[in-house]
Amino acid sequence: MTSLNKAKGKARRAAKAKAKEDEAVTNQPLGGQASQRNDAPMSGTTTTARCNHGLVPSHYHPQSHVASNNLQTCKWFLQAFVNEFDGTAGDFLAAYHATKEKCAVVWNDPSMMEFVVSFLLACGAGKVMEGNIKIASKYAALACYFEQYIQVELLNTRPFPNWPKIRELYAANSHTTVSFLKRRIPCSCLDEKYKEVKSIPKIGLCCSPECPLPC
């Protein structure tokens, strides 16, 4: 009986340690110099004091499609992509080609890619609430890029990415950024912020070679 109790206690301690490890995955910053850039995403933990804006890590929710042991893989993938993305001054395709082979396990898995999108949307909403629109726009653009990658490459539900939309988000103002994120999170956390910025004219990118306006 004593041996059985010891075994059960050991199993409980191992489960708690695993949960803490997975939670740490969602709390780590993106990019090697994230703390200096004020680029650290919001926490992924579930507490009553902070809304997760739709992000529910799998070890908190039994219906999650991402296995608990894959959370760290998603975080590793996103870290690698963002490092390449930042290192090439925001080149999506350069970051893709630099990670497509070493991170193929994530690129080819719709569930893991959907978790990455959810994570970025939650981070972007958090940055809006902190008042950091520049970083929120970056997260929104990355979420849009991965969202469309899933649709084009994995689900075949659209023929090609909407590159003007993706690049527009990367350089977006507060109205464009908040509007994009608000439509994609299930909570009402950005409702008040949207009321503040909806009077600001949206900006967009024109791809017409005949456009008379300067780029």
GROMACS .gro file of N, CA, C and O in nm, residues 33-137:
model
  420
   33GLN      N    1   1.497   3.947  -2.860
   33GLN     CA    2   1.512   4.070  -2.785
   33GLN      C    3   1.376   4.127  -2.747
   33GLN      O    4   1.355   4.247  -2.744
   34ALA      N    5   1.283   4.039  -2.718
   34ALA     CA    6   1.144   4.082  -2.696
   34ALA      C    7   1.132   4.178  -2.580
   34ALA      O    8   1.058   4.275  -2.587
   35SER      N    9   1.203   4.152  -2.472
   35SER     CA   10   1.186   4.237  -2.354
   35SER      C   11   1.234   4.378  -2.381
   35SER      O   12   1.177   4.475  -2.335
   36GLN      N   13   1.339   4.393  -2.462
   36GLN     CA   14   1.388   4.527  -2.495
   36GLN      C   15   1.294   4.600  -2.589
   36GLN      O   16   1.286   4.722  -2.587
   37ARG      N   17   1.220   4.525  -2.673
   37ARG     CA   18   1.133   4.588  -2.772
   37ARG      C   19   0.992   4.608  -2.718
   37ARG      O   20   0.904   4.653  -2.790
   38ASN      N   21   0.968   4.569  -2.594
   38ASN     CA   22   0.833   4.569  -2.539
   38ASN      C   23   0.742   4.485  -2.626
   38ASN      O   24   0.630   4.520  -2.655
   39ASP      N   25   0.797   4.372  -2.671
   39ASP     CA   26   0.730   4.286  -2.769
   39ASP      C   27   0.679   4.157  -2.708
   39ASP      O   28   0.638   4.067  -2.778
   40ALA      N   29   0.684   4.145  -2.575
   40ALA     CA   30   0.643   4.020  -2.512
   40ALA      C   31   0.493   4.005  -2.517
   40ALA      O   32   0.420   4.097  -2.483
   41PRO      N   33   0.441   3.888  -2.560
   41PRO     CA   34   0.297   3.869  -2.565
   41PRO      C   35   0.236   3.855  -2.427
   41PRO      O   36   0.307   3.829  -2.330
   42MET      N   37   0.105   3.868  -2.422
   42MET     CA   38   0.035   3.853  -2.296
   42MET      C   39   0.043   3.710  -2.247
   42MET      O   40   0.073   3.618  -2.321
   43SER      N   41   0.014   3.692  -2.121
   43SER     CA   42   0.016   3.559  -2.061
   43SER      C   43  -0.090   3.471  -2.124
   43SER      O   44  -0.195   3.518  -2.163
   44GLY      N   45  -0.061   3.342  -2.131
   44GLY     CA   46  -0.160   3.246  -2.179
   44GLY      C   47  -0.233   3.177  -2.067
   44GLY      O   48  -0.307   3.083  -2.092
   45THR      N   49  -0.211   3.216  -1.943
   45THR     CA   50  -0.274   3.147  -1.832
   45THR      C   51  -0.419   3.189  -1.817
   45THR      O   52  -0.458   3.297  -1.855
   46THR      N   53  -0.500   3.102  -1.760
   46THR     CA   54  -0.640   3.131  -1.739
   46THR      C   55  -0.661   3.176  -1.596
   46THR      O   56  -0.645   3.099  -1.504
   47THR      N   57  -0.695   3.302  -1.578
   47THR     CA   58  -0.726   3.354  -1.446
   47THR      C   59  -0.850   3.440  -1.459
   47THR      O   60  -0.885   3.486  -1.567
   48THR      N   61  -0.916   3.464  -1.348
   48THR     CA   62  -1.036   3.547  -1.353
   48THR      C   63  -1.000   3.693  -1.373
   48THR      O   64  -1.084   3.772  -1.410
   49ALA      N   65  -0.873   3.729  -1.348
   49ALA     CA   66  -0.834   3.868  -1.357
   49ALA      C   67  -0.794   3.907  -1.498
   49ALA      O   68  -0.783   4.024  -1.528
   50ARG      N   69  -0.771   3.812  -1.586
   50ARG     CA   70  -0.723   3.842  -1.720
   50ARG      C   71  -0.793   3.754  -1.822
   50ARG      O   72  -0.796   3.632  -1.808
   51CYS      N   73  -0.847   3.818  -1.925
   51CYS     CA   74  -0.912   3.742  -2.032
   51CYS      C   75  -0.806   3.692  -2.129
   51CYS      O   76  -0.711   3.763  -2.161
   52ASN      N   77  -0.824   3.572  -2.179
   52ASN     CA   78  -0.730   3.515  -2.275
   52ASN      C   79  -0.772   3.540  -2.419
   52ASN      O   80  -0.709   3.489  -2.511
   53HIS      N   81  -0.880   3.614  -2.442
   53HIS     CA   82  -0.923   3.652  -2.576
   53HIS      C   83  -0.936   3.532  -2.670
   53HIS      O   84  -0.903   3.540  -2.787
   54GLY      N   85  -0.985   3.421  -2.615
   54GLY     CA   86  -1.010   3.304  -2.698
   54GLY      C   87  -0.902   3.199  -2.694
   54GLY      O   88  -0.923   3.087  -2.741
   55LEU      N   89  -0.785   3.232  -2.640
   55LEU     CA   90  -0.677   3.134  -2.633
   55LEU      C   91  -0.698   3.045  -2.512
   55LEU      O   92  -0.701   3.092  -2.399
   56VAL      N   93  -0.712   2.916  -2.535
   56VAL     CA   94  -0.729   2.821  -2.426
   56VAL      C   95  -0.626   2.710  -2.443
   56VAL      O   96  -0.644   2.620  -2.524
   57PRO      N   97  -0.514   2.713  -2.372
   57PRO     CA   98  -0.413   2.607  -2.383
   57PRO      C   99  -0.474   2.471  -2.354
   57PRO      O  100  -0.564   2.458  -2.272
   58SER      N  101  -0.425   2.369  -2.421
   58SER     CA  102  -0.490   2.238  -2.419
   58SER      C  103  -0.494   2.175  -2.281
   58SER      O  104  -0.584   2.098  -2.250
   59HIS      N  105  -0.397   2.204  -2.194
   59HIS     CA  106  -0.401   2.137  -2.065
   59HIS      C  107  -0.504   2.199  -1.972
   59HIS      O  108  -0.529   2.149  -1.864
   60TYR      N  109  -0.570   2.309  -2.017
   60TYR     CA  110  -0.682   2.365  -1.942
   60TYR      C  111  -0.816   2.324  -2.000
   60TYR      O  112  -0.918   2.340  -1.938
   61HIS      N  113  -0.815   2.274  -2.123
   61HIS     CA  114  -0.941   2.251  -2.192
   61HIS      C  115  -0.936   2.115  -2.264
   61HIS      O  116  -0.859   2.098  -2.358
   62PRO      N  117  -1.019   2.019  -2.226
   62PRO     CA  118  -1.013   1.885  -2.285
   62PRO      C  119  -1.053   1.880  -2.431
   62PRO      O  120  -1.023   1.784  -2.500
   63GLN      N  121  -1.119   1.984  -2.484
   63GLN     CA  122  -1.164   1.981  -2.622
   63GLN      C  123  -1.064   2.045  -2.718
   63GLN      O  124  -1.090   2.057  -2.837
   64SER      N  125  -0.949   2.089  -2.667
   64SER     CA  126  -0.849   2.150  -2.754
   64SER      C  127  -0.797   2.046  -2.853
   64SER      O  128  -0.781   1.929  -2.821
   65HIS      N  129  -0.771   2.091  -2.976
   65HIS     CA  130  -0.721   2.001  -3.080
   65HIS      C  131  -0.569   1.989  -3.076
   65HIS      O  132  -0.512   1.909  -3.150
   66VAL      N  133  -0.502   2.071  -2.994
   66VAL     CA  134  -0.357   2.065  -2.986
   66VAL      C  135  -0.318   1.989  -2.860
   66VAL      O  136  -0.352   2.028  -2.750
   67ALA      N  137  -0.247   1.878  -2.877
   67ALA     CA  138  -0.204   1.799  -2.762
   67ALA      C  139  -0.111   1.881  -2.675
   67ALA      O  140  -0.036   1.967  -2.723
   68SER      N  141  -0.115   1.851  -2.547
   68SER     CA  142  -0.036   1.928  -2.452
   68SER      C  143   0.112   1.928  -2.486
   68SER      O  144   0.179   2.030  -2.476
   69ASN      N  145   0.163   1.816  -2.530
   69ASN     CA  146   0.307   1.809  -2.559
   69ASN      C  147   0.343   1.877  -2.690
   69ASN      O  148   0.461   1.886  -2.724
   70ASN      N  149   0.244   1.928  -2.765
   70ASN     CA  150   0.273   2.001  -2.888
   70ASN      C  151   0.277   2.152  -2.867
   70ASN      O  152   0.312   2.227  -2.958
   71LEU      N  153   0.237   2.199  -2.748
   71LEU     CA  154   0.240   2.343  -2.723
   71LEU      C  155   0.381   2.398  -2.735
   71LEU      O  156   0.403   2.506  -2.792
   72GLN      N  157   0.476   2.325  -2.682
   72GLN     CA  158   0.614   2.372  -2.688
   72GLN      C  159   0.665   2.374  -2.832
   72GLN      O  160   0.742   2.462  -2.870
   73THR      N  161   0.620   2.277  -2.913
   73THR     CA  162   0.658   2.276  -3.054
   73THR      C  163   0.602   2.398  -3.126
   73THR      O  164   0.672   2.460  -3.207
   74CYS      N  165   0.477   2.435  -3.097
   74CYS     CA  166   0.418   2.555  -3.157
   74CYS      C  167   0.496   2.679  -3.116
   74CYS      O  168   0.520   2.769  -3.197
   75LYS      N  169   0.533   2.688  -2.990
   75LYS     CA  170   0.609   2.802  -2.941
   75LYS      C  171   0.746   2.809  -3.007
   75LYS      O  172   0.791   2.916  -3.048
   76TRP      N  173   0.811   2.694  -3.020
   76TRP     CA  174   0.942   2.689  -3.087
   76TRP      C  175   0.930   2.734  -3.232
   76TRP      O  176   1.012   2.811  -3.282
   77PHE      N  177   0.825   2.689  -3.300
   77PHE     CA  178   0.802   2.730  -3.438
   77PHE      C  179   0.783   2.881  -3.449
   77PHE      O  180   0.845   2.948  -3.533
   78LEU      N  181   0.696   2.935  -3.365
   78LEU     CA  182   0.666   3.078  -3.372
   78LEU      C  183   0.789   3.161  -3.339
   78LEU      O  184   0.813   3.266  -3.400
   79GLN      N  185   0.867   3.117  -3.242
   79GLN     CA  186   0.991   3.186  -3.206
   79GLN      C  187   1.086   3.190  -3.326
   79GLN      O  188   1.143   3.295  -3.359
   80ALA      N  189   1.101   3.075  -3.393
   80ALA     CA  190   1.190   3.067  -3.508
   80ALA      C  191   1.142   3.157  -3.621
   80ALA      O  192   1.222   3.228  -3.685
   81PHE      N  193   1.011   3.154  -3.649
   81PHE     CA  194   0.958   3.235  -3.759
   81PHE      C  195   0.975   3.384  -3.730
   81PHE      O  196   1.019   3.461  -3.817
   82VAL      N  197   0.941   3.426  -3.608
   82VAL     CA  198   0.949   3.568  -3.573
   82VAL      C  199   1.094   3.617  -3.575
   82VAL      O  200   1.122   3.729  -3.618
   83ASN      N  201   1.187   3.533  -3.533
   83ASN     CA  202   1.328   3.572  -3.539
   83ASN      C  203   1.370   3.600  -3.682
   83ASN      O  204   1.439   3.699  -3.710
   84GLU      N  205   1.330   3.512  -3.774
   84GLU     CA  206   1.363   3.533  -3.916
   84GLU      C  207   1.288   3.654  -3.972
   84GLU      O  208   1.343   3.732  -4.049
   85PHE      N  209   1.163   3.668  -3.934
   85PHE     CA  210   1.080   3.778  -3.980
   85PHE      C  211   1.140   3.913  -3.939
   85PHE      O  212   1.154   4.005  -4.019
   86ASP      N  213   1.176   3.924  -3.812
   86ASP     CA  214   1.237   4.048  -3.763
   86ASP      C  215   1.373   4.072  -3.827
   86ASP      O  216   1.410   4.187  -3.855
   87GLY      N  217   1.448   3.964  -3.848
   87GLY     CA  218   1.581   3.977  -3.906
   87GLY      C  219   1.583   4.018  -4.051
   87GLY      O  220   1.686   4.063  -4.103
   88THR      N  221   1.469   4.004  -4.119
   88THR     CA  222   1.459   4.042  -4.261
   88THR      C  223   1.367   4.162  -4.280
   88THR      O  224   1.313   4.182  -4.388
   89ALA      N  225   1.350   4.240  -4.174
   89ALA     CA  226   1.268   4.363  -4.180
   89ALA      C  227   1.125   4.335  -4.223
   89ALA      O  228   1.067   4.410  -4.303
   90GLY      N  229   1.068   4.227  -4.175
   90GLY     CA  230   0.928   4.199  -4.202
   90GLY      C  231   0.900   4.128  -4.333
   90GLY      O  232   0.795   4.149  -4.395
   91ASP      N  233   0.991   4.040  -4.375
   91ASP     CA  234   0.973   3.965  -4.500
   91ASP      C  235   0.907   3.830  -4.468
   91ASP      O  236   0.973   3.738  -4.418
   92PHE      N  237   0.779   3.817  -4.498
   92PHE     CA  238   0.705   3.695  -4.468
   92PHE      C  239   0.762   3.575  -4.541
   92PHE      O  240   0.779   3.467  -4.483
   93LEU      N  241   0.790   3.591  -4.671
   93LEU     CA  242   0.835   3.478  -4.750
   93LEU      C  243   0.975   3.434  -4.711
   93LEU      O  244   1.005   3.314  -4.711
   94ALA      N  245   1.061   3.528  -4.675
   94ALA     CA  246   1.195   3.491  -4.630
   94ALA      C  247   1.188   3.409  -4.501
   94ALA      O  248   1.258   3.310  -4.485
   95ALA      N  249   1.099   3.451  -4.411
   95ALA     CA  250   1.081   3.376  -4.286
   95ALA      C  251   1.022   3.238  -4.313
   95ALA      O  252   1.059   3.139  -4.248
   96TYR      N  253   0.932   3.230  -4.410
   96TYR     CA  254   0.874   3.100  -4.446
   96TYR      C  255   0.981   3.005  -4.499
   96TYR      O  256   0.992   2.891  -4.454
   97HIS      N  257   1.059   3.052  -4.595
   97HIS     CA  258   1.160   2.965  -4.657
   97HIS      C  259   1.268   2.925  -4.556
   97HIS      O  260   1.326   2.815  -4.567
   98ALA      N  261   1.295   3.011  -4.458
   98ALA     CA  262   1.397   2.980  -4.358
   98ALA      C  263   1.349   2.877  -4.256
   98ALA      O  264   1.431   2.814  -4.189
   99THR      N  265   1.217   2.858  -4.246
   99THR     CA  266   1.163   2.768  -4.144
   99THR      C  267   1.083   2.651  -4.200
   99THR      O  268   1.043   2.564  -4.124
  100LYS      N  269   1.058   2.649  -4.329
  100LYS     CA  270   0.964   2.550  -4.384
  100LYS      C  271   1.011   2.406  -4.367
  100LYS      O  272   0.928   2.316  -4.352
  101GLU      N  273   1.141   2.383  -4.366
  101GLU     CA  274   1.190   2.247  -4.351
  101GLU      C  275   1.209   2.209  -4.205
  101GLU      O  276   1.161   2.105  -4.160
  102LYS      N  277   1.276   2.294  -4.129
  102LYS     CA  278   1.302   2.258  -3.989
  102LYS      C  279   1.176   2.263  -3.904
  102LYS      O  280   1.170   2.201  -3.798
  103CYS      N  281   1.074   2.336  -3.950
  103CYS     CA  282   0.948   2.345  -3.875
  103CYS      C  283   0.832   2.281  -3.952
  103CYS      O  284   0.717   2.318  -3.932
  104ALA      N  285   0.864   2.184  -4.038
  104ALA     CA  286   0.761   2.124  -4.123
  104ALA      C  287   0.650   2.058  -4.043
  104ALA      O  288   0.535   2.055  -4.085
  105VAL      N  289   0.682   2.008  -3.924
  105VAL     CA  290   0.581   1.941  -3.842
  105VAL      C  291   0.467   2.035  -3.805
  105VAL      O  292   0.352   1.992  -3.792
  106VAL      N  293   0.498   2.165  -3.794
  106VAL     CA  294   0.394   2.264  -3.763
  106VAL      C  295   0.330   2.316  -3.891
  106VAL      O  296   0.208   2.327  -3.901
  107TRP      N  297   0.412   2.350  -3.989
  107TRP     CA  298   0.360   2.403  -4.116
  107TRP      C  299   0.257   2.310  -4.179
  107TRP      O  300   0.164   2.356  -4.247
  108ASN      N  301   0.273   2.180  -4.159
  108ASN     CA  302   0.185   2.082  -4.225
  108ASN      C  303   0.069   2.035  -4.139
  108ASN      O  304  -0.007   1.947  -4.180
  109ASP      N  305   0.053   2.091  -4.020
  109ASP     CA  306  -0.051   2.047  -3.927
  109ASP      C  307  -0.154   2.158  -3.907
  109ASP      O  308  -0.125   2.258  -3.842
  110PRO      N  309  -0.276   2.144  -3.960
  110PRO     CA  310  -0.378   2.250  -3.947
  110PRO      C  311  -0.409   2.286  -3.802
  110PRO      O  312  -0.425   2.404  -3.770
  111SER      N  313  -0.417   2.186  -3.714
  111SER     CA  314  -0.451   2.214  -3.574
  111SER      C  315  -0.343   2.299  -3.506
  111SER      O  316  -0.375   2.392  -3.433
  112MET      N  317  -0.219   2.265  -3.530
  112MET     CA  318  -0.110   2.340  -3.469
  112MET      C  319  -0.103   2.481  -3.527
  112MET      O  320  -0.079   2.579  -3.455
  113MET      N  321  -0.126   2.493  -3.657
  113MET     CA  322  -0.124   2.626  -3.718
  113MET      C  323  -0.240   2.711  -3.667
  113MET      O  324  -0.225   2.832  -3.645
  114GLU      N  325  -0.355   2.650  -3.645
  114GLU     CA  326  -0.470   2.723  -3.592
  114GLU      C  327  -0.443   2.771  -3.449
  114GLU      O  328  -0.486   2.879  -3.409
  115PHE      N  329  -0.370   2.690  -3.372
  115PHE     CA  330  -0.332   2.733  -3.238
  115PHE      C  331  -0.239   2.854  -3.245
  115PHE      O  332  -0.250   2.948  -3.166
  116VAL      N  333  -0.145   2.852  -3.340
  116VAL     CA  334  -0.052   2.965  -3.358
  116VAL      C  335  -0.131   3.092  -3.390
  116VAL      O  336  -0.103   3.200  -3.335
  117VAL      N  337  -0.231   3.082  -3.478
  117VAL     CA  338  -0.315   3.197  -3.512
  117VAL      C  339  -0.387   3.247  -3.387
  117VAL      O  340  -0.389   3.368  -3.359
  118SER      N  341  -0.446   3.155  -3.312
  118SER     CA  342  -0.517   3.193  -3.190
  118SER      C  343  -0.425   3.262  -3.091
  118SER      O  344  -0.462   3.362  -3.027
  119PHE      N  345  -0.305   3.213  -3.078
  119PHE     CA  346  -0.207   3.272  -2.987
  119PHE      C  347  -0.174   3.415  -3.028
  119PHE      O  348  -0.170   3.507  -2.945
  120LEU      N  349  -0.152   3.436  -3.157
  120LEU     CA  350  -0.118   3.571  -3.206
  120LEU      C  351  -0.234   3.668  -3.191
  120LEU      O  352  -0.214   3.785  -3.158
  121LEU      N  353  -0.356   3.621  -3.215
  121LEU     CA  354  -0.473   3.708  -3.198
  121LEU      C  355  -0.487   3.750  -3.051
  121LEU      O  356  -0.516   3.867  -3.021
  122ALA      N  357  -0.463   3.656  -2.960
  122ALA     CA  358  -0.472   3.687  -2.818
  122ALA      C  359  -0.363   3.787  -2.778
  122ALA      O  360  -0.388   3.882  -2.704
  123CYS      N  361  -0.243   3.765  -2.829
  123CYS     CA  362  -0.132   3.858  -2.801
  123CYS      C  363  -0.162   3.997  -2.857
  123CYS      O  364  -0.136   4.098  -2.792
  124GLY      N  365  -0.215   4.000  -2.979
  124GLY     CA  366  -0.247   4.128  -3.041
  124GLY      C  367  -0.352   4.204  -2.963
  124GLY      O  368  -0.339   4.326  -2.942
  125ALA      N  369  -0.456   4.134  -2.919
  125ALA     CA  370  -0.560   4.199  -2.838
  125ALA      C  371  -0.501   4.253  -2.708
  125ALA      O  372  -0.534   4.364  -2.664
  126GLY      N  373  -0.412   4.176  -2.649
  126GLY     CA  374  -0.348   4.222  -2.526
  126GLY      C  375  -0.266   4.347  -2.547
  126GLY      O  376  -0.266   4.439  -2.463
  127LYS      N  377  -0.194   4.354  -2.659
  127LYS     CA  378  -0.113   4.473  -2.688
  127LYS      C  379  -0.199   4.595  -2.716
  127LYS      O  380  -0.163   4.707  -2.680
  128VAL      N  381  -0.313   4.575  -2.780
  128VAL     CA  382  -0.406   4.687  -2.800
  128VAL      C  383  -0.449   4.743  -2.666
  128VAL      O  384  -0.451   4.866  -2.645
  129MET      N  385  -0.484   4.656  -2.574
  129MET     CA  386  -0.530   4.700  -2.443
  129MET      C  387  -0.419   4.767  -2.363
  129MET      O  388  -0.445   4.850  -2.276
  130GLU      N  389  -0.294   4.734  -2.394
  130GLU     CA  390  -0.180   4.801  -2.331
  130GLU      C  391  -0.149   4.934  -2.398
  130GLU      O  392  -0.068   5.012  -2.347
  131GLY      N  393  -0.208   4.959  -2.516
  131GLY     CA  394  -0.181   5.082  -2.588
  131GLY      C  395  -0.068   5.072  -2.687
  131GLY      O  396  -0.024   5.174  -2.742
  132ASN      N  397  -0.020   4.952  -2.713
  132ASN     CA  398   0.093   4.933  -2.805
  132ASN      C  399   0.040   4.888  -2.941
  132ASN      O  400   0.043   4.769  -2.975
  133ILE      N  401  -0.007   4.982  -3.019
  133ILE     CA  402  -0.068   4.951  -3.149
  133ILE      C  403   0.035   4.897  -3.248
  133ILE      O  404   0.005   4.810  -3.331
  134LYS      N  405   0.158   4.946  -3.241
  134LYS     CA  406   0.260   4.901  -3.336
  134LYS      C  407   0.283   4.751  -3.326
  134LYS      O  408   0.286   4.679  -3.427
  135ILE      N  409   0.301   4.701  -3.204
  135ILE     CA  410   0.323   4.558  -3.187
  135ILE      C  411   0.194   4.481  -3.213
  135ILE      O  412   0.197   4.370  -3.268
  136ALA      N  413   0.080   4.539  -3.177
  136ALA     CA  414  -0.048   4.473  -3.205
  136ALA      C  415  -0.066   4.455  -3.356
  136ALA      O  416  -0.117   4.352  -3.401
  137SER      N  417  -0.024   4.554  -3.434
  137SER     CA  418  -0.035   4.544  -3.580
  137SER      C  419   0.055   4.433  -3.634
  137SER      O  420   0.018   4.362  -3.728
   0.00000   0.00000   0.00000
